[in-house]
XYZ file of C-alpha atoms in Angstrom:
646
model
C 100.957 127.705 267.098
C 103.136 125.024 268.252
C 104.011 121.444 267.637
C 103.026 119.285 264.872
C 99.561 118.519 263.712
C 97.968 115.294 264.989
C 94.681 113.338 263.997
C 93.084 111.302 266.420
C 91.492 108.200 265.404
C 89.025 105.829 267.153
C 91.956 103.860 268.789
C 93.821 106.645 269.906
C 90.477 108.672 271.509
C 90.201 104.915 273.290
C 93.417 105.422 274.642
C 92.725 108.921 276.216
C 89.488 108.311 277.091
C 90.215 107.050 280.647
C 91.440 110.499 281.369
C 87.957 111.776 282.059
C 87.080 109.730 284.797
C 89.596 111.034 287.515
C 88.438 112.787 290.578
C 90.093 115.880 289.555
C 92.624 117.016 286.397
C 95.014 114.495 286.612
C 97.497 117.307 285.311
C 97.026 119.953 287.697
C 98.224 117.973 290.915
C 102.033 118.806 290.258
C 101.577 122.069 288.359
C 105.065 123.341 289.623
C 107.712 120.499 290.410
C 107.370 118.702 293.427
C 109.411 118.793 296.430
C 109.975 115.698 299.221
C 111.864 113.418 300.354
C 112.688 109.562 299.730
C 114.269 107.264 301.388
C 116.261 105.106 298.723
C 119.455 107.588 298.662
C 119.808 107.085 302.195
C 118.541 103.837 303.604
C 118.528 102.028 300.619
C 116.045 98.442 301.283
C 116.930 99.416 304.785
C 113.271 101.388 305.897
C 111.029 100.283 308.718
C 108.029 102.360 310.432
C 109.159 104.112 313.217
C 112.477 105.545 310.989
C 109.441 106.804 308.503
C 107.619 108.626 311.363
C 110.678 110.188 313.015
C 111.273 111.191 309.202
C 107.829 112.885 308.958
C 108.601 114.647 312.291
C 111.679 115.865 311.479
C 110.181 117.564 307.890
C 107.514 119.345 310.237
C 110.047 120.516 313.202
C 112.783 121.102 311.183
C 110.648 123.826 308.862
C 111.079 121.874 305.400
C 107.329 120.784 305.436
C 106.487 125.082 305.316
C 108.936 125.388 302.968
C 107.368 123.454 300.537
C 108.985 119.369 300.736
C 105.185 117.907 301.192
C 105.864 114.739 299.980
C 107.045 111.603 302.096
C 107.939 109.255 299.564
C 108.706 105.321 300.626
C 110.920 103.731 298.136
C 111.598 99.997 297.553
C 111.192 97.246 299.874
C 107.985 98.206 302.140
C 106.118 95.015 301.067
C 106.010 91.503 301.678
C 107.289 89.286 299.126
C 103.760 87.747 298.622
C 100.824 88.949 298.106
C 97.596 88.414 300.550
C 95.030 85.802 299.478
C 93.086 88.486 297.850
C 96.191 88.825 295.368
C 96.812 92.544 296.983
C 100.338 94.174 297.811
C 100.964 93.835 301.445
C 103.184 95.729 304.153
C 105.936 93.825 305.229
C 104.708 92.447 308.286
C 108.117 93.054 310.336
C 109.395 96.061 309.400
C 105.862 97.718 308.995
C 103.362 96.192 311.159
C 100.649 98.744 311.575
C 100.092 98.393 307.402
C 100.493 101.022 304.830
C 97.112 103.017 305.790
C 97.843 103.453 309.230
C 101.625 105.097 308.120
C 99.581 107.084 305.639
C 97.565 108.615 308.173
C 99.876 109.305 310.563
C 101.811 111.222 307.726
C 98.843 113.215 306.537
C 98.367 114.510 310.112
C 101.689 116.020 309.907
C 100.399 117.940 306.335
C 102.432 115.789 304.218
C 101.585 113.621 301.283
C 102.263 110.153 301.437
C 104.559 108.127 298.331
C 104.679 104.570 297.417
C 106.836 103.023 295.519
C 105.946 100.143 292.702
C 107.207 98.316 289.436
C 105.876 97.618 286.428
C 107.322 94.021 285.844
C 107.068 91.011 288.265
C 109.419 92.262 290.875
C 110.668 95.777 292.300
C 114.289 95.931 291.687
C 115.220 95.537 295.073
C 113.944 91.951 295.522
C 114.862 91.226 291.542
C 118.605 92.218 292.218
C 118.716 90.314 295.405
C 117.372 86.866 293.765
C 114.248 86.771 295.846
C 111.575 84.427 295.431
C 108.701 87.965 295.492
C 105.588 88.676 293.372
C 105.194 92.501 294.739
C 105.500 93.762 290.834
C 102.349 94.932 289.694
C 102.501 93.705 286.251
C 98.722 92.452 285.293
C 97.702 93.900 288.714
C 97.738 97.563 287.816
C 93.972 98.140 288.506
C 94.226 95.990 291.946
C 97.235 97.786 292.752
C 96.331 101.667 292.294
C 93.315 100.774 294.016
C 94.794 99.695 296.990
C 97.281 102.384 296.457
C 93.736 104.705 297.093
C 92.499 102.680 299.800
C 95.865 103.542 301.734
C 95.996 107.042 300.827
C 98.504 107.193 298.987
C 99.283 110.408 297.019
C 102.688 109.880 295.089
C 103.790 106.297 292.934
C 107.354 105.989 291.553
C 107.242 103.460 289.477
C 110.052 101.289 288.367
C 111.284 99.568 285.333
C 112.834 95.826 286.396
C 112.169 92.362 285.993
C 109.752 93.110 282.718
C 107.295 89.859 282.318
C 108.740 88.391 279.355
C 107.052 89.185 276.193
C 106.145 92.480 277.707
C 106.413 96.126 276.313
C 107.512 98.901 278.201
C 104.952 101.622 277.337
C 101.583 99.312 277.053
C 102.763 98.558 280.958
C 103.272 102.664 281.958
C 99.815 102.707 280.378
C 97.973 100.534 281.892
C 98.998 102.115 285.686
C 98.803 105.292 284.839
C 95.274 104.612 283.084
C 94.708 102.444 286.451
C 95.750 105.322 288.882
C 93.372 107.827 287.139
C 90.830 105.418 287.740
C 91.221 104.885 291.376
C 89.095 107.346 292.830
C 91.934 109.358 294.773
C 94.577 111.983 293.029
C 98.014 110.127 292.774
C 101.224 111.769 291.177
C 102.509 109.389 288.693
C 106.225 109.484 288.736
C 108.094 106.920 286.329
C 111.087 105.769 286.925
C 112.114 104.468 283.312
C 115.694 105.400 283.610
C 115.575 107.581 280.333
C 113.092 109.771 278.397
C 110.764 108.165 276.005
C 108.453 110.553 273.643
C 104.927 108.850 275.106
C 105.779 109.397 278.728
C 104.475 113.253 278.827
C 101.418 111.316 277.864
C 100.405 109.384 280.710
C 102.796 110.431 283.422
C 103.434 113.389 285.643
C 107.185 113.431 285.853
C 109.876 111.021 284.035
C 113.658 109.726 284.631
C 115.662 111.288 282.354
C 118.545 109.480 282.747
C 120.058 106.245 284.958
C 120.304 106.433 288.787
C 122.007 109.094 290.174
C 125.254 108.362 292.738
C 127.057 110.709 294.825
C 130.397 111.930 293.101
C 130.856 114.699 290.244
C 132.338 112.080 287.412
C 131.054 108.473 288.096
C 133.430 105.777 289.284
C 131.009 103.295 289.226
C 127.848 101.638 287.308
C 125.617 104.869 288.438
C 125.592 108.294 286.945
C 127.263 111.216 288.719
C 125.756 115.084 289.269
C 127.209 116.281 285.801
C 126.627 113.459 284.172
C 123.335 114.253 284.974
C 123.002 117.427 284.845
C 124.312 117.137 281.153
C 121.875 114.213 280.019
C 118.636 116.497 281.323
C 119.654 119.585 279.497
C 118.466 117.548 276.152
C 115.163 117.598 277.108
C 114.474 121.283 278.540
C 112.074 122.099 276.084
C 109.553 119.389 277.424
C 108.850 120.579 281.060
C 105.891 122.543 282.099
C 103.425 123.100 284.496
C 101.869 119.446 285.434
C 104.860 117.607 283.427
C 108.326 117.548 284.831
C 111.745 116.223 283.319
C 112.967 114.081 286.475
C 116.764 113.866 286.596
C 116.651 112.065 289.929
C 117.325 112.412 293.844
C 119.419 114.714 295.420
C 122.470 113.763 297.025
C 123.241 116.619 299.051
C 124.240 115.339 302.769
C 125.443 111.746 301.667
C 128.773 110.645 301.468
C 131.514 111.574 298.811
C 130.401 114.982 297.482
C 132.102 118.281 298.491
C 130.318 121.520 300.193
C 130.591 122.950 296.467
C 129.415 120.146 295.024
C 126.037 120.151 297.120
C 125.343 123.392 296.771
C 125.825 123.361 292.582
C 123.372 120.104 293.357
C 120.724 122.387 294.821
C 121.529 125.124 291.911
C 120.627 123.023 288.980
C 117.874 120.831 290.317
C 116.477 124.472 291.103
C 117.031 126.347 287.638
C 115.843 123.289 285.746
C 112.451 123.256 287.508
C 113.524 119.695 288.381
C 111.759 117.659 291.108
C 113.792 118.490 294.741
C 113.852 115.448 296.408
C 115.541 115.329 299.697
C 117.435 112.145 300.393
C 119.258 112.160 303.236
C 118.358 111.380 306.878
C 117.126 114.811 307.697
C 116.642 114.173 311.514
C 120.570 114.509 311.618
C 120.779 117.573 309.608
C 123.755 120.133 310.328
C 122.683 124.108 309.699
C 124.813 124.403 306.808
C 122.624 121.836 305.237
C 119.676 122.691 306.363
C 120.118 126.224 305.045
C 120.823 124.999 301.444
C 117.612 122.906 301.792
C 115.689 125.933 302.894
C 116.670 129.003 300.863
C 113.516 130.542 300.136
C 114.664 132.635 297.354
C 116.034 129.503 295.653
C 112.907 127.249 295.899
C 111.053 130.448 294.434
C 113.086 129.915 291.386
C 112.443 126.016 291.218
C 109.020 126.611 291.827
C 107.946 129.679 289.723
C 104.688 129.112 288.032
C 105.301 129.676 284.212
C 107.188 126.034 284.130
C 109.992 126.666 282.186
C 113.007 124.387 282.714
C 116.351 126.673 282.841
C 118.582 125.631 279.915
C 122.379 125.934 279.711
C 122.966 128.962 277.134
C 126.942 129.027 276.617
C 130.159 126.602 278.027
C 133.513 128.004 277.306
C 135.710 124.947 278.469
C 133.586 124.117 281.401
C 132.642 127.771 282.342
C 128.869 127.176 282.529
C 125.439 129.908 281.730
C 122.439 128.657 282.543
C 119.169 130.979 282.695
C 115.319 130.613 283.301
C 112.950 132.904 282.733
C 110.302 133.496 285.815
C 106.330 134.616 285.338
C 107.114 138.024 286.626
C 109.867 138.540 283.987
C 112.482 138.177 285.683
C 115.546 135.547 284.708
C 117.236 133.539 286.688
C 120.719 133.268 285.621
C 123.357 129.745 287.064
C 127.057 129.954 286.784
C 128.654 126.768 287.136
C 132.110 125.760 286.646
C 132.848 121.761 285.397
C 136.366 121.887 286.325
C 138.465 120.424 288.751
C 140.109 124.009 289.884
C 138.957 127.209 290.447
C 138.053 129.291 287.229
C 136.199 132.646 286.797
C 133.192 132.353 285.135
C 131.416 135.823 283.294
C 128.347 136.508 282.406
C 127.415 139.675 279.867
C 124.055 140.032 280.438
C 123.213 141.374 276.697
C 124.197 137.774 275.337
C 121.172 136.427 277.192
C 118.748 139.209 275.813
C 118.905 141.925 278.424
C 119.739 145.311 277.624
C 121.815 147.987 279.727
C 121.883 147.804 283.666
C 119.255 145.380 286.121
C 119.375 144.893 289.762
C 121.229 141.746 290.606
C 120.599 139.454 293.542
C 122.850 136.606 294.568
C 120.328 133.636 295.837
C 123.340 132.243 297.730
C 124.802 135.516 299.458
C 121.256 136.547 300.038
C 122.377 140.355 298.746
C 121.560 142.592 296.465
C 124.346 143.037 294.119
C 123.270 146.546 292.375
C 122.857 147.573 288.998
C 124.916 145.586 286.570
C 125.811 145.168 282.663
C 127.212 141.808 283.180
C 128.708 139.767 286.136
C 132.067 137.763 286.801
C 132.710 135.285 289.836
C 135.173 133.164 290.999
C 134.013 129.676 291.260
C 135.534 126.742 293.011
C 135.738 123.179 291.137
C 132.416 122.296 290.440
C 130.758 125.288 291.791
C 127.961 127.385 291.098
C 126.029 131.134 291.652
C 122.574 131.735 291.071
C 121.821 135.348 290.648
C 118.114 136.989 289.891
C 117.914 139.513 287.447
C 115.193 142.075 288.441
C 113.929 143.097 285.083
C 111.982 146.519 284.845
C 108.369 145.713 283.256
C 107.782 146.603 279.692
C 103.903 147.364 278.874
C 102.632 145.215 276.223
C 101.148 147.164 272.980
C 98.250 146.813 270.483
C 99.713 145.917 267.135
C 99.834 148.643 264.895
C 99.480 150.882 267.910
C 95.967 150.993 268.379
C 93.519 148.570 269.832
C 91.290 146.638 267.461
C 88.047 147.772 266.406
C 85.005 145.846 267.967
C 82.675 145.641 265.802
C 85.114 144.693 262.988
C 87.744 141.707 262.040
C 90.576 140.787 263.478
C 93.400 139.200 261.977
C 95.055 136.112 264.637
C 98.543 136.974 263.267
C 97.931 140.547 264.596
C 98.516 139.405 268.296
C 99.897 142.279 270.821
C 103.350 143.004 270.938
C 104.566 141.237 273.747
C 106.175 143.127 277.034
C 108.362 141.826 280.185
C 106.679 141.022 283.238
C 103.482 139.461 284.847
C 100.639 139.816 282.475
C 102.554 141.696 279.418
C 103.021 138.351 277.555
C 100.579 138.130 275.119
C 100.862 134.470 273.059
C 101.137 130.815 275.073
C 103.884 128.756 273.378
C 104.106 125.212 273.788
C 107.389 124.652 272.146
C 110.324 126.768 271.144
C 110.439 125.694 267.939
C 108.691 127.581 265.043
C 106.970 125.916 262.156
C 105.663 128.473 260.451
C 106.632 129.231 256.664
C 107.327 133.170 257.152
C 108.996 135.533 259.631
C 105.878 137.672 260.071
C 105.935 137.841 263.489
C 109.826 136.476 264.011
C 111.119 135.795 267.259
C 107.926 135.029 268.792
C 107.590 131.213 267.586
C 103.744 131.694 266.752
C 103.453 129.612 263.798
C 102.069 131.932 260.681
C 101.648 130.796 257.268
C 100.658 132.717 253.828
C 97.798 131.453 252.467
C 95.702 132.611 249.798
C 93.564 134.154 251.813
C 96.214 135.740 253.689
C 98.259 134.887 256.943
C 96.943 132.090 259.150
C 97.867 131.185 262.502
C 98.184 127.620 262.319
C 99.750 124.566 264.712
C 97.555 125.615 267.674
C 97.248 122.807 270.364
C 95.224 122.111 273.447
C 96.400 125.039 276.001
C 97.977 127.786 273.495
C 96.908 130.714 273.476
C 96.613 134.493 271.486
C 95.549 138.397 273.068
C 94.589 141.337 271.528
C 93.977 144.496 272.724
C 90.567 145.164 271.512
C 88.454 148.856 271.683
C 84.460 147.847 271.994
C 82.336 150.735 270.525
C 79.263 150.317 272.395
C 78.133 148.348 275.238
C 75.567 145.131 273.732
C 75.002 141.771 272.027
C 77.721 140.960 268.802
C 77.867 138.020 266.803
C 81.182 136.564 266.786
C 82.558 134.351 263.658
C 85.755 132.468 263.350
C 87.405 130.661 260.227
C 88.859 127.980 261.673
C 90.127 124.680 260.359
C 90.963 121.193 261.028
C 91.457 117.501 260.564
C 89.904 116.462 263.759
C 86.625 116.005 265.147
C 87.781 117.226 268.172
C 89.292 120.322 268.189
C 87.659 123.253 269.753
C 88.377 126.690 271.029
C 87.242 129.534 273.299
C 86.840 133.358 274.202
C 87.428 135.734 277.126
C 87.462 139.461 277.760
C 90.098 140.339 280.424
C 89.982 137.262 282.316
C 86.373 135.991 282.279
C 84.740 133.550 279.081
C 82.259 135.434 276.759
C 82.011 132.055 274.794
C 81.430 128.412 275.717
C 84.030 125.882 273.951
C 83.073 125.976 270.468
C 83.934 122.911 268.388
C 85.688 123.042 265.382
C 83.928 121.202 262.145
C 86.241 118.365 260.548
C 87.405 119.457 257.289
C 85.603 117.402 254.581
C 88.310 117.690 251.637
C 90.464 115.275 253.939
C 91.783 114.016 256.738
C 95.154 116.097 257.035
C 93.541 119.268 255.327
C 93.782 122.464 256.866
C 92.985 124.629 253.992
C 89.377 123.696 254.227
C 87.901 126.768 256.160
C 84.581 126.624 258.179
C 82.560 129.363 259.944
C 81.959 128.775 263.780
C 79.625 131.348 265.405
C 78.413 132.820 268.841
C 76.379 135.326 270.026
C 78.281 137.005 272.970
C 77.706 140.077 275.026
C 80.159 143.201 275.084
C 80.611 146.149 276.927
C 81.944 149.498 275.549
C 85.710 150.154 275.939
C 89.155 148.930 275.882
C 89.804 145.106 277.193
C 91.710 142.191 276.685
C 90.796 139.590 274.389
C 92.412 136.162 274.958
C 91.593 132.695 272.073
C 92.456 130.179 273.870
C 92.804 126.707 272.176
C 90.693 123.957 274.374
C 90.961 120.483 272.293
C 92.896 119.121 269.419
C 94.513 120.956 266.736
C 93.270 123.350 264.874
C 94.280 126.244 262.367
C 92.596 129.908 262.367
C 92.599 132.827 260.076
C 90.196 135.572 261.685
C 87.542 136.160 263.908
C 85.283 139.022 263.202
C 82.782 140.250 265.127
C 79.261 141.606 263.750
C 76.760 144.062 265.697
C 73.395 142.490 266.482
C 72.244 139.212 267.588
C 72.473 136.135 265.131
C 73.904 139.108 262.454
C 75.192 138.637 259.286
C 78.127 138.314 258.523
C 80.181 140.293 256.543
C 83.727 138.596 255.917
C 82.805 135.252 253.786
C 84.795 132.904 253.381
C 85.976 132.499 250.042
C 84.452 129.668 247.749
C 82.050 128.967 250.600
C 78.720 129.010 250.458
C 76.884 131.723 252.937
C 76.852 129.894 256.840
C 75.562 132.735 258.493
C 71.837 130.768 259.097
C 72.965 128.802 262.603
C 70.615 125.857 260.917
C 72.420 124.763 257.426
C 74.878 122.751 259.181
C 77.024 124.648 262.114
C 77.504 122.170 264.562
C 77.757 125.015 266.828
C 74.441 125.308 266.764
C 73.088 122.193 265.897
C 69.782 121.626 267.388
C 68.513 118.816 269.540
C 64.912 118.003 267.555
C 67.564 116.880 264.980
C 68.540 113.868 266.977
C 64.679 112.789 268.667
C 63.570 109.710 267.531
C 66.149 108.665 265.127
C 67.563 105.226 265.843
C 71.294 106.118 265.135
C 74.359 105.530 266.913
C 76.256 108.246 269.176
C 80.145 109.037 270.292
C 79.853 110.930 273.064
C 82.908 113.629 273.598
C 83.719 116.174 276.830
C 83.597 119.758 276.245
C 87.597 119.177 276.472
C 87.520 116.736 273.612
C 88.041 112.892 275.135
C 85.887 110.099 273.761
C 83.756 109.418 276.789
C 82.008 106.504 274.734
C 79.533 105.434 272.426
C 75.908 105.047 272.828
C 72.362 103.955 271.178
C 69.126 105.494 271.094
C 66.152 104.302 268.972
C 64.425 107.379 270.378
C 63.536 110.072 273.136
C 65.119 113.094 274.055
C 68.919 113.457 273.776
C 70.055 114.408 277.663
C 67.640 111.777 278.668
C 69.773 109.016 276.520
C 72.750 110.341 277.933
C 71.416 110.426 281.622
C 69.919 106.969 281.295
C 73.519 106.125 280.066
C 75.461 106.648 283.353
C 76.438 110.136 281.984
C 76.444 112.255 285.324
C 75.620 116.318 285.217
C 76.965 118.561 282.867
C 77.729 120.160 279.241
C 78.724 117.194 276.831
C 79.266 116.947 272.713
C 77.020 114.415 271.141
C 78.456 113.093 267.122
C 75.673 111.283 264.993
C 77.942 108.666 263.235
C 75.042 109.080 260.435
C 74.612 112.356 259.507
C 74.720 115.835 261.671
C 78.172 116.613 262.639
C 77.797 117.407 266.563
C 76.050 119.145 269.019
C 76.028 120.268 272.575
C 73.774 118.527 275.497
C 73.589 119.395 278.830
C 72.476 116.573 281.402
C 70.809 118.167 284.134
């Protein structure tokens, strides 16, 4: 659907291999942006232990913990300058004498999460810009370090970019700790702190800088970057953030010295439409209430926090008079006025420029009030400040395309996706990008990416987590055999089923196409038996590994049917034996002396292995592979097949 088409070889399944062996999905543990504190904006080098703890306290008493801020995040200068004879980092012994675990419990028992901060070349920044004699980077020591990171308890690493080893490169050393941290046995949030965006880092990280440090004025003075400055540079990159990845355009400076009232609160605006990290850092144990309610506005952490992901973009700026919107799960857009000048200028909003049609229910996120219903708004802003309004948008019902459900049995046609609606659960297509790369308008304005093929349309570009529904009209309740054309380049791209929320198919793999590697007109037949029941539903495909292309899925009635929508200049593949790797069958693979690569059902190389004989989950078991579903490749011969270890 989305994206461009990529082809994994050995070396590159190497380099997402380690992704398997985390204790959970390394990219659900930030799947909206994160909220906390850190210390760096406000203490600078200057942190010790019992400032942290009165810290913690304050986040619990002061209400910021229940709103959401979970994360206590230390920043430089916690450690010694040398490591302890075992090579490991080390608390400084002054300034934190009871050691990095005990602070890390003490903060978990307040329901926070604790953050460390580390760097990538031989010295954090702190002790590199002050001249210091230190070895506390963790360059070469990434697997010592994130291990010791776990042993702590540590749930959060910033990770910094000075005093690279010489002869080192940037992204092999993000690599190698973020491969390290998914290794460590515990769930850490891998923040790096690059000072700009770099295509890879969605890869391997979390959330990224995407710009220099952040200081507290409007326009720099000085060598860091101020709010707008920032503000501007993380627009570029909007189309990036989503749930589990996060554009990171830095600390907040709200409560520090320099900025204005106006200039705080359009702080706490745009951090919050751009679904950017909210990072308190100020010394919140001294907070005044007109702080402390920007920090806690409910409705305005909803916004930052809204589960589709989508960072808010800036839609029109007519000399300084700002639009921003972002669209929220339940439909509703969230709509910023801001106003880059240095004097008081009225900035307007019409409300059918960004899509929406006759009168919505306003609410000012500020104000706190309901506004009524409006065609378009226009506010009075003072220099460099901001509104943030909610547009309550009515729900529109999806529909079936062509008005009426698809047939079941029968084909359906994956360019014939519902019609999209407003609101929760009335979207009907997953897009991973904005941009379309499709060759027709078929379906314009949706971004799905259709193509005209001989055949007919195809929807093509479809990536790991995309996904198409159709309302679908099953004629009677029983067991259908389902078939797919599908194509790819890859030998690890895969795909699954569901009816109205639950799976009716496993992840079926996708064959490699054989007229090669970057072909995608070479169509194969996947199959599955699956079990219906009479009536309208929801279908959802839902893309599971690597790219893949897909012109129809038609479903037959009967078990193992025929059936009856060949591909053209294929021979038949309706017998589950001449060659599907769907249903390739173990006795192929017992007591054959071949080779293996072993793949999860999610498509990461897991490894290779050799058997000269013996039952397939046995070889795996013996292997070190623990329980579960996993797909076996013969580098001789049959394409794949599935083995469960039991």
């Amino acid at each position: 659907m989305f994206g461009l088409k990529k082809t994994f070889g050995i070396a590159a399944l190497a380099t997402l291999a380690f992704a398997a062996t985390a204790s959970a999905n390394p990219d659900s543990l930030v799947l909206t942006p994160p909220m906390g504190w850190n210390s760096w904006n406000i203490f600078h080098e200057n942190i010790n232990e019992n400032q942290i703890k009165e810290i913690a306290d304050a986040m619990v008493s002061s209400g910021l913990r229940d709103a959401g801020y979970i994360y206590l995040n230390l920043d430089d200068n916690w450690m010694d300058t040398k490591r302890d004879a075992n090579g490991d980092l080390q608390n400084h012994p002054k300034t934190f004498p009871s050691g990095m675990k005990a602070l890390a419990d003490y903060i978990h028992k307040k329901g926070l999460k604790f953050g460390v901060y580390g760097d990538r070349g031989l010295r954090t920044c702190h002790h590199y810009n002050s001249n210091w004699v230190s070895e506390n980077g963790s360059y070469m020591h990434e697997e010592q370090d994130a291990k010791k990171f776990a042993e702590w308890g540590v749930d959060y690493l910033k990770y910094d970019n000075c005093d690279p080893a010489p002869g080192s490169n940037q992204e092999q050393d993000y690599r190698r700790m973020s491969k390290a941290l998914r290794n460590s046995g515990r769930d850490i949030v891998f923040s790096i702190c690059a000072w700009g965006y770099q295509k890879w880092m969605p890869e391997i990280a979390h959330l990224w800088r995407t710009t220099f440090d952040i200081g507290p004025e409007w326009i720099s003075t000085s060598w860091y970057r101020g709010l707008y400055e920032i503000i501007d540079e993380n627009n570029k990159y909007w189309e990036i953030a989503k749930p589990g990845k996060w554009n990171d355009p830095d600390m907040l400076e709200v409560d520090n010295r320099n900025l204005t009232y106006e200039e705080q609160k359009s702080q706490m605006t745009m951090w919050s439409i751009m679904a950017a990290p909210i990072m308190i850092s100020s010394d919140v144990r001294k907070m005044s209430d007109q702080v402390k309610d920007l920090y806690l506005n409910k409705e305005m952490i909803a916004v930052n926090q809204d589960s589709l992901g989508v960072q808010g973009h800036r839609v029109s700026d007519d000399k300084g008079k700002q639009v921003w919107t972002k669209p929220m799960r339940n439909g509703d857009i969230a709509v910023a006025l801001l106003n880059n000048n240095t004097s008081a200028q009225t900035v307007e909003c019409d409300f059918s420029k960004i899509g929406v049609t006759g009168e919505v229910e306003v609410r000012d996120i500020w104000q706190k009030k309901d506004l009524g219903k409006l065609t378009h708004v226009s506010v009075e802003l003072p220099a460099h400040g901001s509104a943030m309004l909610r547009l309550v948008i009515k729900p529109v019902p999806r529909e079936p395309f062509g008005g009426k459900p698809a047939a079941i049995p029968g084909k359906i046609e994956m360019e014939n996706f519902d019609i999209p609606g407003t609101g929760e659960g009335n979207n009907t297509y997953n897009e991973m990008d904005a941009v379309d790369h499709g060759e027709n308008n078929y379906r314009e304005g949706t971004g799905v990416d259709i193509y005209k093929k001989a055949t007919g349309y195809i929807v093509g570009y479809n990536q790991k987590g995309e996904w198409l529904e159709y309302t679908v009209n099953v004629a009677e309740t029983g067991t259908y055999t389902m078939f797919a054309a599908v194509a790819s380049a890859n030998e690890t791209s895969s795909f699954k089923l569901s009816m109205d929320g639950k799976d009716i198919t496993e992840e079926i793999l996708v064959p490699k196409a054989a007229e090669g590697e970057e072909n995608y007109d070479d169509y194969n037949k996947v199959k599955a038996n699956v079990n219906l029941t009479k009536g309208e539903h929801i279908m959802r495909f839902t893309v599971t590994g690597d790219w893949m292309d897909i012109d129809y899925i038609n479903f037959v009635a009967g078990e193992n049917a025929k059936d009856d929508a060949p591909i053209e200049g294929k021979e038949d593949q309706n017998n589950p034996d001449d060659g599907n790797p769907i249903f390739a069958s173990a006795k192929n693979l017992v007591n054959v002396s071949v080779e293996y690569n072993v793949f999860a059902l999610t498509g990461k190389h897991l490894g290779l292995i050799k058997a000269s004989s013996g039952n397939v989950s046995t070889m795996l078991k013996n292997s070190g592979f623990a329980k579960g579903m996993y797909i076996v490749r013969d580098l001789h011969g049959i394409k794949a097949m599935r083995v469960q270890v039991k």
